CSV table of C-alpha atoms in Angstrom, one decimal:
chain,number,residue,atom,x,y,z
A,25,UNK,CA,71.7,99.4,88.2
A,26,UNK,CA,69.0,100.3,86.1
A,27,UNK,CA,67.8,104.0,87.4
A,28,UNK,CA,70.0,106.5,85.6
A,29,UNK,CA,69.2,109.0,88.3
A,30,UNK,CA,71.9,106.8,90.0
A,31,UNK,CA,76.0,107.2,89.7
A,32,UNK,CA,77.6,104.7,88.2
A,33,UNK,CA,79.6,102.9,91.3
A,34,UNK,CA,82.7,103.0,90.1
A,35,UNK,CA,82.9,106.8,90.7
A,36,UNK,CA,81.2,106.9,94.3
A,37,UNK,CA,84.0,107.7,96.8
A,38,UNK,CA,83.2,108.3,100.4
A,39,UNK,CA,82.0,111.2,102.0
A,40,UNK,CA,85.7,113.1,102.4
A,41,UNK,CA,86.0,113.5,98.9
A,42,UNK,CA,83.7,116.8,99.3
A,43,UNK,CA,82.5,118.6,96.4
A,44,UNK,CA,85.5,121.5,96.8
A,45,UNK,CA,88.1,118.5,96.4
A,46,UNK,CA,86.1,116.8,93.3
A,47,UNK,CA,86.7,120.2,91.7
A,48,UNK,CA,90.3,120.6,92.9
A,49,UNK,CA,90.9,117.1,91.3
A,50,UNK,CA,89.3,117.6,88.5
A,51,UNK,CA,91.0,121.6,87.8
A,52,UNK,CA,94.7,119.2,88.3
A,53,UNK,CA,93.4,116.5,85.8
A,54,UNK,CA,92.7,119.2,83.5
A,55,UNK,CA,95.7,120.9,83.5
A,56,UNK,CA,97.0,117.4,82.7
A,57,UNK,CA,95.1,116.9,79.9
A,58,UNK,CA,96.1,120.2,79.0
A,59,UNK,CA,99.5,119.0,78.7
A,60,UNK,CA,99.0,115.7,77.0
A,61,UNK,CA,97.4,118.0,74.1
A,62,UNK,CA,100.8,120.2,74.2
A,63,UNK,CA,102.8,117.1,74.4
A,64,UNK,CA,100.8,115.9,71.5
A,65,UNK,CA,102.3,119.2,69.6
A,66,UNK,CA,105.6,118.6,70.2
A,67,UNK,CA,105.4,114.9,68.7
A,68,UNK,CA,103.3,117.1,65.3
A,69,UNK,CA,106.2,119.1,65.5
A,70,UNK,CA,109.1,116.5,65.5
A,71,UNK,CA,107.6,114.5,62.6
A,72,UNK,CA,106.7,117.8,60.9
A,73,UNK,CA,110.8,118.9,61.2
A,74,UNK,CA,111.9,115.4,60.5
A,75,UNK,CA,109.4,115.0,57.5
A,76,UNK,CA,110.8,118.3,56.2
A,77,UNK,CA,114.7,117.1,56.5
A,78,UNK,CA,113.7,114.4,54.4
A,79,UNK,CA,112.3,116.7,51.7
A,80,UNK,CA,115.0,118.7,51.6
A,81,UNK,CA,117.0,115.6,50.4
A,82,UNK,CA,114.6,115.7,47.4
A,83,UNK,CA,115.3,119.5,47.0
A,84,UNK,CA,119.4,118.7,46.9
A,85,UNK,CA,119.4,115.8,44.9
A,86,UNK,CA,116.6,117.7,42.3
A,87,UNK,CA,118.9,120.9,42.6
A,88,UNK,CA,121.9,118.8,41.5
A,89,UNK,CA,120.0,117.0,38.6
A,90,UNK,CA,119.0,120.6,37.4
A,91,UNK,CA,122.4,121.4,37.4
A,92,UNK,CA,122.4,124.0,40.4
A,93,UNK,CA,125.5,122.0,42.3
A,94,UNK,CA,126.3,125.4,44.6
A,95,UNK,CA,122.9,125.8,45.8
A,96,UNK,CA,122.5,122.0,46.4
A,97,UNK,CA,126.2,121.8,48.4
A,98,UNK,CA,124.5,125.1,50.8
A,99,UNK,CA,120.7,123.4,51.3
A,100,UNK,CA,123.1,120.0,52.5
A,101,UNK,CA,125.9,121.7,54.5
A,102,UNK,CA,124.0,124.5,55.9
A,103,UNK,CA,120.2,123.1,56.2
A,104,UNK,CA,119.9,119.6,56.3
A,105,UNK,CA,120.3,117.5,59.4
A,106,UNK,CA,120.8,121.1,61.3
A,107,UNK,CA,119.9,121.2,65.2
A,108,UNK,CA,116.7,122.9,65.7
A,109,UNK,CA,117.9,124.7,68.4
A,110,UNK,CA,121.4,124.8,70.2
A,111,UNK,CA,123.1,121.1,70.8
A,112,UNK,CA,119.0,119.4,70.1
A,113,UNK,CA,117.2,117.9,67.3
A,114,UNK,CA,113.6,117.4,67.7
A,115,UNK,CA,113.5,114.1,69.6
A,116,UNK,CA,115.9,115.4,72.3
A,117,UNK,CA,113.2,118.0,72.8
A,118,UNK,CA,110.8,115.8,73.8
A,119,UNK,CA,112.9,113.8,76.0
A,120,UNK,CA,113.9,116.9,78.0
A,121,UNK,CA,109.8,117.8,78.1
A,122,UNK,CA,108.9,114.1,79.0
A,123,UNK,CA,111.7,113.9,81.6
A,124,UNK,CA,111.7,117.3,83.3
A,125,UNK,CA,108.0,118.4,83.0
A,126,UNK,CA,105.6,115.9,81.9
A,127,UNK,CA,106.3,112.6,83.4
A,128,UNK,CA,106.5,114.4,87.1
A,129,UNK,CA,103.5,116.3,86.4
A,130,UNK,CA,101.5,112.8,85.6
A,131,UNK,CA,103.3,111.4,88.6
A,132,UNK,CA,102.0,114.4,91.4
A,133,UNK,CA,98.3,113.6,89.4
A,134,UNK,CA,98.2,110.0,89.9
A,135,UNK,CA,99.7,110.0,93.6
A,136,UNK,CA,97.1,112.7,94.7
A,137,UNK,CA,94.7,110.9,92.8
A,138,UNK,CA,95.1,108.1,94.9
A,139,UNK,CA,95.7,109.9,97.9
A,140,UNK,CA,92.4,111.3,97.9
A,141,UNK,CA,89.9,109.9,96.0
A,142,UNK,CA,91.2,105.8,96.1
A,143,UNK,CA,92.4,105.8,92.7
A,144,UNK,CA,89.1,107.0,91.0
A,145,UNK,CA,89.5,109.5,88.7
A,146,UNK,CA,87.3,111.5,86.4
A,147,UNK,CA,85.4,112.5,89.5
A,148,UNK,CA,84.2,116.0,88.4
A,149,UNK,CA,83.1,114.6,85.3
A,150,UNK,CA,81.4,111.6,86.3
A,151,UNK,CA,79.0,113.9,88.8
A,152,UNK,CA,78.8,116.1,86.0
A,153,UNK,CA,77.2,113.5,83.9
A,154,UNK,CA,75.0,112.6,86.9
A,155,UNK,CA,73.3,115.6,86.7
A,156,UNK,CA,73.1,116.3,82.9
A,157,UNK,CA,71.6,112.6,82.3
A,158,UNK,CA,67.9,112.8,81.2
A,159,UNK,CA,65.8,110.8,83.5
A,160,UNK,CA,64.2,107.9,82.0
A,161,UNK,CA,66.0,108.3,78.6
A,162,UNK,CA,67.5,104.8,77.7
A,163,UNK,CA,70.4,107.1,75.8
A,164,UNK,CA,71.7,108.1,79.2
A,165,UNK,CA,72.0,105.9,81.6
A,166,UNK,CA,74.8,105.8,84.3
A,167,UNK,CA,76.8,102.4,82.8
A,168,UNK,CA,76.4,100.6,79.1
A,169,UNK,CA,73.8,98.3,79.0
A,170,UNK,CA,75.0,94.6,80.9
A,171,UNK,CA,75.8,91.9,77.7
């Protein structure tokens, strides 16, 4: 292939994938992605917790070594190691989220994914950059240059 007026062939699909479904596939896909970057949060904010109950350790032992033993027994009994909500630390969190929300949510994506458009996804996208190439500019063709 060396027009880039072309699409690269790995996103053709036949003719039922109309241009309503490309768009219906590509608003799911992005909905997913949406919730790989809140997934992605969750891991911030488990290493962010845990990172934090590891600096409180510094805080008790440095409260002890200044000679503030009370305050260092409440910051250890009351603080560190606590559930971050009811029965869950952090990592329990994101196995309840991976199991109950995302992993079915990637799931119902891939099987309608290959339902309706053979497997190929980034569909949306791919016409998108189709259309947006330059013609004629070696900086946007459809596939990397052949080795």
């Amino acid at each position: 292939m060396d027009s880039n007026h072309e699409m690269d062939p790995a996103y053709q699909v036949s003719d039922r994938v109309d241009e309503k479904t490309v768009r219906a596939l590509g608003a799911l896909s992005k909905a997913l992605e949406t919730t790989e970057r809140a997934r992605g949060h969750l891991y911030g904010f488990h290493q962010l917790t845990g990172t934090a109950d590891f600096e409180l350790g510094d805080a008790v032992r440095l409260l002890r070594e200044a000679g503030h033993e009370e305050h260092a027994a409440r910051v250890e009994r009351e603080i560190v190691g606590r559930n971050v909500i009811p029965g869950h630390w952090t990592f329990q969190i994101i196995e309840a989220y991976n199991a109950t929300y995302y992993q079915p949510f990637a799931a119902v994506e891939r099987d309608i994914i290959d339902d309706v458009a053979g497997g190929r996804d980034h569909l949306l996208e791919a016409r998108l950059k189709t259309r947006r190439r330059t013609p004629h500019h070696p900086d946007h063709t459809a596939v990397p240059p052949s080795s």
